[in-house]
């Protein structure tokens, strides 16, 4: 079982070419299409589970088969719908980007 998955190079910046893996700190980009006025910040966490391609994730829609990672949040996270607090979530790789350096 691979512990990381490489994204295909894309012209939209270095985050699209990031190599994701267990132990990587990431920013989870939330799908705000249903909650455009929400003031909830995109959570930061650490990937704690290897990616797979089962096509199901929490907090973001998944189209097709893409890698899904388990992310443990730095602080308990409340969803845009008010659910929570959540300590971790399964997140589609397309909704992840490397966390900004502190």
PDB file of N, CA, C and O in Angstrom, residues 24-86:
ATOM      1  N   UNK A  24       2.224  14.863   6.354  1.00  0.00           N
ATOM      2  CA  UNK A  24       2.259  16.179   5.714  1.00  0.00           C
ATOM      3  C   UNK A  24       1.199  17.089   6.320  1.00  0.00           C
ATOM      4  O   UNK A  24       0.054  16.687   6.498  1.00  0.00           O
ATOM      5  N   UNK A  25       1.589  18.329   6.622  1.00  0.00           N
ATOM      6  CA  UNK A  25       0.630  19.309   7.126  1.00  0.00           C
ATOM      7  C   UNK A  25      -0.080  19.932   5.933  1.00  0.00           C
ATOM      8  O   UNK A  25       0.557  20.343   4.960  1.00  0.00           O
ATOM      9  N   UNK A  26      -1.423  19.979   5.991  1.00  0.00           N
ATOM     10  CA  UNK A  26      -2.218  20.435   4.862  1.00  0.00           C
ATOM     11  C   UNK A  26      -3.296  21.430   5.281  1.00  0.00           C
ATOM     12  O   UNK A  26      -3.715  21.467   6.440  1.00  0.00           O
ATOM     13  N   UNK A  27      -3.732  22.211   4.318  1.00  0.00           N
ATOM     14  CA  UNK A  27      -4.870  23.096   4.451  1.00  0.00           C
ATOM     15  C   UNK A  27      -6.007  22.434   3.692  1.00  0.00           C
ATOM     16  O   UNK A  27      -5.823  22.013   2.540  1.00  0.00           O
ATOM     17  N   UNK A  28      -7.178  22.303   4.322  1.00  0.00           N
ATOM     18  CA  UNK A  28      -8.337  21.696   3.689  1.00  0.00           C
ATOM     19  C   UNK A  28      -9.207  22.817   3.133  1.00  0.00           C
ATOM     20  O   UNK A  28      -9.727  23.632   3.889  1.00  0.00           O
ATOM     21  N   UNK A  29      -9.332  22.880   1.822  1.00  0.00           N
ATOM     22  CA  UNK A  29     -10.173  23.889   1.162  1.00  0.00           C
ATOM     23  C   UNK A  29     -11.610  23.391   1.185  1.00  0.00           C
ATOM     24  O   UNK A  29     -11.940  22.389   0.557  1.00  0.00           O
ATOM     25  N   UNK A  30     -12.477  24.085   1.922  1.00  0.00           N
ATOM     26  CA  UNK A  30     -13.866  23.672   2.078  1.00  0.00           C
ATOM     27  C   UNK A  30     -14.697  24.064   0.862  1.00  0.00           C
ATOM     28  O   UNK A  30     -14.439  25.095   0.232  1.00  0.00           O
ATOM     29  N   UNK A  31     -15.705  23.260   0.546  1.00  0.00           N
ATOM     30  CA  UNK A  31     -16.635  23.560  -0.538  1.00  0.00           C
ATOM     31  C   UNK A  31     -17.674  24.532   0.011  1.00  0.00           C
ATOM     32  O   UNK A  31     -18.546  24.160   0.783  1.00  0.00           O
ATOM     33  N   UNK A  32     -17.583  25.774  -0.381  1.00  0.00           N
ATOM     34  CA  UNK A  32     -18.462  26.818   0.136  1.00  0.00           C
ATOM     35  C   UNK A  32     -19.667  27.089  -0.762  1.00  0.00           C
ATOM     36  O   UNK A  32     -20.377  28.076  -0.559  1.00  0.00           O
ATOM     37  N   UNK A  33     -19.932  26.227  -1.729  1.00  0.00           N
ATOM     38  CA  UNK A  33     -21.032  26.478  -2.660  1.00  0.00           C
ATOM     39  C   UNK A  33     -22.392  26.556  -1.970  1.00  0.00           C
ATOM     40  O   UNK A  33     -23.244  27.338  -2.383  1.00  0.00           O
ATOM     41  N   UNK A  34     -22.604  25.797  -0.918  1.00  0.00           N
ATOM     42  CA  UNK A  34     -23.883  25.841  -0.181  1.00  0.00           C
ATOM     43  C   UNK A  34     -23.865  26.835   0.964  1.00  0.00           C
ATOM     44  O   UNK A  34     -24.903  27.175   1.499  1.00  0.00           O
ATOM     45  N   UNK A  35     -22.685  27.293   1.376  1.00  0.00           N
ATOM     46  CA  UNK A  35     -22.559  28.212   2.504  1.00  0.00           C
ATOM     47  C   UNK A  35     -21.615  29.357   2.145  1.00  0.00           C
ATOM     48  O   UNK A  35     -20.576  29.548   2.782  1.00  0.00           O
ATOM     49  N   UNK A  36     -21.948  30.161   1.133  1.00  0.00           N
ATOM     50  CA  UNK A  36     -21.014  31.201   0.672  1.00  0.00           C
ATOM     51  C   UNK A  36     -20.752  32.295   1.707  1.00  0.00           C
ATOM     52  O   UNK A  36     -19.720  32.960   1.644  1.00  0.00           O
ATOM     53  N   UNK A  37     -21.634  32.485   2.658  1.00  0.00           N
ATOM     54  CA  UNK A  37     -21.480  33.547   3.658  1.00  0.00           C
ATOM     55  C   UNK A  37     -20.750  33.071   4.920  1.00  0.00           C
ATOM     56  O   UNK A  37     -20.505  33.865   5.826  1.00  0.00           O
ATOM     57  N   UNK A  38     -20.418  31.798   4.991  1.00  0.00           N
ATOM     58  CA  UNK A  38     -19.799  31.251   6.192  1.00  0.00           C
ATOM     59  C   UNK A  38     -18.451  31.906   6.473  1.00  0.00           C
ATOM     60  O   UNK A  38     -17.646  32.128   5.577  1.00  0.00           O
ATOM     61  N   UNK A  39     -18.206  32.193   7.731  1.00  0.00           N
ATOM     62  CA  UNK A  39     -16.945  32.795   8.157  1.00  0.00           C
ATOM     63  C   UNK A  39     -15.973  31.743   8.703  1.00  0.00           C
ATOM     64  O   UNK A  39     -14.915  32.081   9.201  1.00  0.00           O
ATOM     65  N   UNK A  40     -16.344  30.470   8.628  1.00  0.00           N
ATOM     66  CA  UNK A  40     -15.484  29.388   9.102  1.00  0.00           C
ATOM     67  C   UNK A  40     -14.216  29.357   8.246  1.00  0.00           C
ATOM     68  O   UNK A  40     -14.281  29.385   7.026  1.00  0.00           O
ATOM     69  N   UNK A  41     -13.068  29.333   8.901  1.00  0.00           N
ATOM     70  CA  UNK A  41     -11.798  29.266   8.178  1.00  0.00           C
ATOM     71  C   UNK A  41     -11.526  27.846   7.716  1.00  0.00           C
ATOM     72  O   UNK A  41     -11.943  26.879   8.344  1.00  0.00           O
ATOM     73  N   UNK A  42     -10.812  27.730   6.602  1.00  0.00           N
ATOM     74  CA  UNK A  42     -10.397  26.416   6.133  1.00  0.00           C
ATOM     75  C   UNK A  42      -9.460  25.816   7.180  1.00  0.00           C
ATOM     76  O   UNK A  42      -8.504  26.467   7.603  1.00  0.00           O
ATOM     77  N   UNK A  43      -9.744  24.588   7.629  1.00  0.00           N
ATOM     78  CA  UNK A  43      -8.937  24.004   8.704  1.00  0.00           C
ATOM     79  C   UNK A  43      -7.570  23.506   8.231  1.00  0.00           C
ATOM     80  O   UNK A  43      -7.380  23.157   7.066  1.00  0.00           O
ATOM     81  N   UNK A  44      -6.641  23.492   9.174  1.00  0.00           N
ATOM     82  CA  UNK A  44      -5.301  22.954   8.947  1.00  0.00           C
ATOM     83  C   UNK A  44      -5.179  21.677   9.755  1.00  0.00           C
ATOM     84  O   UNK A  44      -5.671  21.586  10.878  1.00  0.00           O
ATOM     85  N   UNK A  45      -4.527  20.691   9.178  1.00  0.00           N
ATOM     86  CA  UNK A  45      -4.330  19.436   9.875  1.00  0.00           C
ATOM     87  C   UNK A  45      -3.149  18.677   9.300  1.00  0.00           C
ATOM     88  O   UNK A  45      -2.392  19.199   8.483  1.00  0.00           O
ATOM     89  N   UNK A  46      -3.016  17.448   9.748  1.00  0.00           N
ATOM     90  CA  UNK A  46      -1.925  16.573   9.318  1.00  0.00           C
ATOM     91  C   UNK A  46      -2.538  15.304   8.743  1.00  0.00           C
ATOM     92  O   UNK A  46      -3.468  14.734   9.318  1.00  0.00           O
ATOM     93  N   UNK A  47      -2.024  14.861   7.595  1.00  0.00           N
ATOM     94  CA  UNK A  47      -2.487  13.602   7.012  1.00  0.00           C
ATOM     95  C   UNK A  47      -2.017  12.465   7.911  1.00  0.00           C
ATOM     96  O   UNK A  47      -0.826  12.344   8.190  1.00  0.00           O
ATOM     97  N   UNK A  48      -2.976  11.645   8.375  1.00  0.00           N
ATOM     98  CA  UNK A  48      -2.638  10.529   9.262  1.00  0.00           C
ATOM     99  C   UNK A  48      -2.985   9.175   8.658  1.00  0.00           C
ATOM    100  O   UNK A  48      -2.637   8.147   9.231  1.00  0.00           O
ATOM    101  N   UNK A  49      -3.676   9.177   7.528  1.00  0.00           N
ATOM    102  CA  UNK A  49      -4.055   7.919   6.902  1.00  0.00           C
ATOM    103  C   UNK A  49      -3.740   7.928   5.424  1.00  0.00           C
ATOM    104  O   UNK A  49      -3.894   8.947   4.748  1.00  0.00           O
ATOM    105  N   UNK A  50      -3.287   6.787   4.951  1.00  0.00           N
ATOM    106  CA  UNK A  50      -2.911   6.654   3.543  1.00  0.00           C
ATOM    107  C   UNK A  50      -4.095   6.874   2.629  1.00  0.00           C
ATOM    108  O   UNK A  50      -5.226   6.554   2.969  1.00  0.00           O
ATOM    109  N   UNK A  51      -3.822   7.435   1.454  1.00  0.00           N
ATOM    110  CA  UNK A  51      -4.857   7.683   0.468  1.00  0.00           C
ATOM    111  C   UNK A  51      -5.357   6.394  -0.148  1.00  0.00           C
ATOM    112  O   UNK A  51      -4.651   5.395  -0.203  1.00  0.00           O
ATOM    113  N   UNK A  52      -6.599   6.434  -0.603  1.00  0.00           N
ATOM    114  CA  UNK A  52      -7.148   5.342  -1.380  1.00  0.00           C
ATOM    115  C   UNK A  52      -7.995   5.981  -2.473  1.00  0.00           C
ATOM    116  O   UNK A  52      -8.022   7.188  -2.599  1.00  0.00           O
ATOM    117  N   UNK A  53      -8.672   5.189  -3.248  1.00  0.00           N
ATOM    118  CA  UNK A  53      -9.464   5.737  -4.343  1.00  0.00           C
ATOM    119  C   UNK A  53     -10.884   5.214  -4.299  1.00  0.00           C
ATOM    120  O   UNK A  53     -11.451   4.835  -5.321  1.00  0.00           O
ATOM    121  N   UNK A  54     -11.511   5.233  -3.124  1.00  0.00           N
ATOM    122  CA  UNK A  54     -12.855   4.664  -3.035  1.00  0.00           C
ATOM    123  C   UNK A  54     -13.959   5.641  -3.401  1.00  0.00           C
ATOM    124  O   UNK A  54     -15.107   5.268  -3.475  1.00  0.00           O
ATOM    125  N   UNK A  55     -13.636   6.906  -3.639  1.00  0.00           N
ATOM    126  CA  UNK A  55     -14.621   7.858  -4.122  1.00  0.00           C
ATOM    127  C   UNK A  55     -15.605   8.375  -3.106  1.00  0.00           C
ATOM    128  O   UNK A  55     -16.674   8.837  -3.459  1.00  0.00           O
ATOM    129  N   UNK A  56     -15.278   8.322  -1.814  1.00  0.00           N
ATOM    130  CA  UNK A  56     -16.155   8.872  -0.789  1.00  0.00           C
ATOM    131  C   UNK A  56     -15.333   9.708   0.170  1.00  0.00           C
ATOM    132  O   UNK A  56     -14.249   9.315   0.565  1.00  0.00           O
ATOM    133  N   UNK A  57     -15.841  10.896   0.513  1.00  0.00           N
ATOM    134  CA  UNK A  57     -15.120  11.769   1.431  1.00  0.00           C
ATOM    135  C   UNK A  57     -16.120  12.597   2.229  1.00  0.00           C
ATOM    136  O   UNK A  57     -17.288  12.698   1.868  1.00  0.00           O
ATOM    137  N   UNK A  58     -15.651  13.200   3.274  1.00  0.00           N
ATOM    138  CA  UNK A  58     -16.475  14.044   4.125  1.00  0.00           C
ATOM    139  C   UNK A  58     -16.134  15.496   3.831  1.00  0.00           C
ATOM    140  O   UNK A  58     -14.961  15.830   3.645  1.00  0.00           O
ATOM    141  N   UNK A  59     -17.121  16.368   3.802  1.00  0.00           N
ATOM    142  CA  UNK A  59     -16.988  17.821   3.628  1.00  0.00           C
ATOM    143  C   UNK A  59     -16.803  18.299   2.208  1.00  0.00           C
ATOM    144  O   UNK A  59     -16.876  19.479   1.958  1.00  0.00           O
ATOM    145  N   UNK A  60     -16.494  17.448   1.274  1.00  0.00           N
ATOM    146  CA  UNK A  60     -16.299  17.908  -0.094  1.00  0.00           C
ATOM    147  C   UNK A  60     -16.872  16.873  -1.057  1.00  0.00           C
ATOM    148  O   UNK A  60     -16.799  15.682  -0.800  1.00  0.00           O
ATOM    149  N   UNK A  61     -17.475  17.319  -2.152  1.00  0.00           N
ATOM    150  CA  UNK A  61     -17.962  16.346  -3.133  1.00  0.00           C
ATOM    151  C   UNK A  61     -16.792  15.693  -3.860  1.00  0.00           C
ATOM    152  O   UNK A  61     -15.762  16.321  -4.076  1.00  0.00           O
ATOM    153  N   UNK A  62     -16.949  14.440  -4.209  1.00  0.00           N
ATOM    154  CA  UNK A  62     -15.898  13.709  -4.909  1.00  0.00           C
ATOM    155  C   UNK A  62     -16.441  13.311  -6.267  1.00  0.00           C
ATOM    156  O   UNK A  62     -17.509  12.730  -6.371  1.00  0.00           O
ATOM    157  N   UNK A  63     -15.708  13.647  -7.312  1.00  0.00           N
ATOM    158  CA  UNK A  63     -16.119  13.243  -8.649  1.00  0.00           C
ATOM    159  C   UNK A  63     -15.134  12.200  -9.152  1.00  0.00           C
ATOM    160  O   UNK A  63     -13.933  12.408  -9.112  1.00  0.00           O
ATOM    161  N   UNK A  64     -15.669  11.091  -9.604  1.00  0.00           N
ATOM    162  CA  UNK A  64     -14.798  10.029 -10.098  1.00  0.00           C
ATOM    163  C   UNK A  64     -14.044   9.362  -8.968  1.00  0.00           C
ATOM    164  O   UNK A  64     -14.436   9.415  -7.815  1.00  0.00           O
ATOM    165  N   UNK A  65     -12.935   8.766  -9.311  1.00  0.00           N
ATOM    166  CA  UNK A  65     -12.116   8.072  -8.318  1.00  0.00           C
ATOM    167  C   UNK A  65     -10.847   8.873  -8.115  1.00  0.00           C
ATOM    168  O   UNK A  65     -10.050   9.017  -9.019  1.00  0.00           O
ATOM    169  N   UNK A  66     -10.687   9.406  -6.926  1.00  0.00           N
ATOM    170  CA  UNK A  66      -9.492  10.155  -6.597  1.00  0.00           C
ATOM    171  C   UNK A  66      -9.028   9.755  -5.208  1.00  0.00           C
ATOM    172  O   UNK A  66      -9.770   9.155  -4.451  1.00  0.00           O
ATOM    173  N   UNK A  67      -7.810  10.097  -4.885  1.00  0.00           N
ATOM    174  CA  UNK A  67      -7.257   9.717  -3.585  1.00  0.00           C
ATOM    175  C   UNK A  67      -8.002  10.435  -2.470  1.00  0.00           C
ATOM    176  O   UNK A  67      -8.333  11.609  -2.575  1.00  0.00           O
ATOM    177  N   UNK A  68      -8.260   9.705  -1.411  1.00  0.00           N
ATOM    178  CA  UNK A  68      -8.908  10.224  -0.212  1.00  0.00           C
ATOM    179  C   UNK A  68      -7.923  10.054   0.936  1.00  0.00           C
ATOM    180  O   UNK A  68      -7.323   8.993   1.091  1.00  0.00           O
ATOM    181  N   UNK A  69      -7.725  11.097   1.729  1.00  0.00           N
ATOM    182  CA  UNK A  69      -6.777  11.068   2.845  1.00  0.00           C
ATOM    183  C   UNK A  69      -7.523  11.305   4.153  1.00  0.00           C
ATOM    184  O   UNK A  69      -8.488  12.054   4.196  1.00  0.00           O
ATOM    185  N   UNK A  70      -7.045  10.698   5.224  1.00  0.00           N
ATOM    186  CA  UNK A  70      -7.585  10.987   6.551  1.00  0.00           C
ATOM    187  C   UNK A  70      -6.726  12.086   7.156  1.00  0.00           C
ATOM    188  O   UNK A  70      -5.506  11.943   7.255  1.00  0.00           O
ATOM    189  N   UNK A  71      -7.375  13.195   7.524  1.00  0.00           N
ATOM    190  CA  UNK A  71      -6.681  14.363   8.062  1.00  0.00           C
ATOM    191  C   UNK A  71      -7.094  14.565   9.515  1.00  0.00           C
ATOM    192  O   UNK A  71      -8.285  14.601   9.834  1.00  0.00           O
ATOM    193  N   UNK A  72      -6.116  14.663  10.392  1.00  0.00           N
ATOM    194  CA  UNK A  72      -6.327  14.972  11.816  1.00  0.00           C
ATOM    195  C   UNK A  72      -6.132  16.475  11.962  1.00  0.00           C
ATOM    196  O   UNK A  72      -5.081  17.006  11.606  1.00  0.00           O
ATOM    197  N   UNK A  73      -7.164  17.183  12.450  1.00  0.00           N
ATOM    198  CA  UNK A  73      -7.097  18.638  12.543  1.00  0.00           C
ATOM    199  C   UNK A  73      -6.269  19.095  13.737  1.00  0.00           C
ATOM    200  O   UNK A  73      -6.256  18.446  14.784  1.00  0.00           O
ATOM    201  N   UNK A  74      -5.597  20.255  13.578  1.00  0.00           N
ATOM    202  CA  UNK A  74      -4.809  20.839  14.662  1.00  0.00           C
ATOM    203  C   UNK A  74      -5.699  21.246  15.824  1.00  0.00           C
ATOM    204  O   UNK A  74      -5.315  21.146  16.983  1.00  0.00           O
ATOM    205  N   UNK A  75      -6.895  21.746  15.514  1.00  0.00           N
ATOM    206  CA  UNK A  75      -7.884  22.130  16.513  1.00  0.00           C
ATOM    207  C   UNK A  75      -9.207  21.512  16.086  1.00  0.00           C
ATOM    208  O   UNK A  75      -9.440  21.331  14.890  1.00  0.00           O
ATOM    209  N   UNK A  76     -10.106  21.200  17.040  1.00  0.00           N
ATOM    210  CA  UNK A  76     -11.409  20.662  16.633  1.00  0.00           C
ATOM    211  C   UNK A  76     -12.055  21.589  15.607  1.00  0.00           C
ATOM    212  O   UNK A  76     -12.010  22.804  15.721  1.00  0.00           O
ATOM    213  N   UNK A  77     -12.637  20.992  14.577  1.00  0.00           N
ATOM    214  CA  UNK A  77     -13.177  21.726  13.448  1.00  0.00           C
ATOM    215  C   UNK A  77     -14.695  21.631  13.431  1.00  0.00           C
ATOM    216  O   UNK A  77     -15.261  20.567  13.626  1.00  0.00           O
ATOM    217  N   UNK A  78     -15.352  22.764  13.188  1.00  0.00           N
ATOM    218  CA  UNK A  78     -16.800  22.810  13.013  1.00  0.00           C
ATOM    219  C   UNK A  78     -17.085  23.000  11.533  1.00  0.00           C
ATOM    220  O   UNK A  78     -16.532  23.907  10.907  1.00  0.00           O
ATOM    221  N   UNK A  79     -17.939  22.163  10.971  1.00  0.00           N
ATOM    222  CA  UNK A  79     -18.263  22.238   9.553  1.00  0.00           C
ATOM    223  C   UNK A  79     -19.040  23.488   9.205  1.00  0.00           C
ATOM    224  O   UNK A  79     -19.577  24.184  10.074  1.00  0.00           O
ATOM    225  N   UNK A  80     -19.122  23.786   7.931  1.00  0.00           N
ATOM    226  CA  UNK A  80     -19.855  24.953   7.463  1.00  0.00           C
ATOM    227  C   UNK A  80     -21.326  24.867   7.834  1.00  0.00           C
ATOM    228  O   UNK A  80     -21.993  25.885   7.992  1.00  0.00           O
ATOM    229  N   UNK A  81     -21.833  23.654   8.015  1.00  0.00           N
ATOM    230  CA  UNK A  81     -23.227  23.453   8.393  1.00  0.00           C
ATOM    231  C   UNK A  81     -23.428  23.484   9.906  1.00  0.00           C
ATOM    232  O   UNK A  81     -24.524  23.259  10.400  1.00  0.00           O
ATOM    233  N   UNK A  82     -22.365  23.765  10.670  1.00  0.00           N
ATOM    234  CA  UNK A  82     -22.448  23.828  12.126  1.00  0.00           C
ATOM    235  C   UNK A  82     -22.190  22.504  12.818  1.00  0.00           C
ATOM    236  O   UNK A  82     -22.196  22.433  14.042  1.00  0.00           O
ATOM    237  N   UNK A  83     -21.976  21.433  12.061  1.00  0.00           N
ATOM    238  CA  UNK A  83     -21.720  20.138  12.677  1.00  0.00           C
ATOM    239  C   UNK A  83     -20.344  20.128  13.337  1.00  0.00           C
ATOM    240  O   UNK A  83     -19.463  20.882  12.972  1.00  0.00           O
ATOM    241  N   UNK A  84     -20.191  19.273  14.302  1.00  0.00           N
ATOM    242  CA  UNK A  84     -18.895  19.151  14.951  1.00  0.00           C
ATOM    243  C   UNK A  84     -19.025  19.252  16.444  1.00  0.00           C
ATOM    244  O   UNK A  84     -20.125  19.280  16.971  1.00  0.00           O
ATOM    245  N   UNK A  85     -17.932  19.302  17.118  1.00  0.00           N
ATOM    246  CA  UNK A  85     -16.567  19.425  16.599  1.00  0.00           C
ATOM    247  C   UNK A  85     -16.049  18.095  16.062  1.00  0.00           C
ATOM    248  O   UNK A  85     -16.394  17.039  16.550  1.00  0.00           O
ATOM    249  N   UNK A  86     -15.250  18.187  15.019  1.00  0.00           N
ATOM    250  CA  UNK A  86     -14.637  17.026  14.393  1.00  0.00           C
ATOM    251  C   UNK A  86     -13.134  17.082  14.641  1.00  0.00           C
ATOM    252  O   UNK A  86     -12.523  18.132  14.497  1.00  0.00           O
TER     253      UNK A  86
END
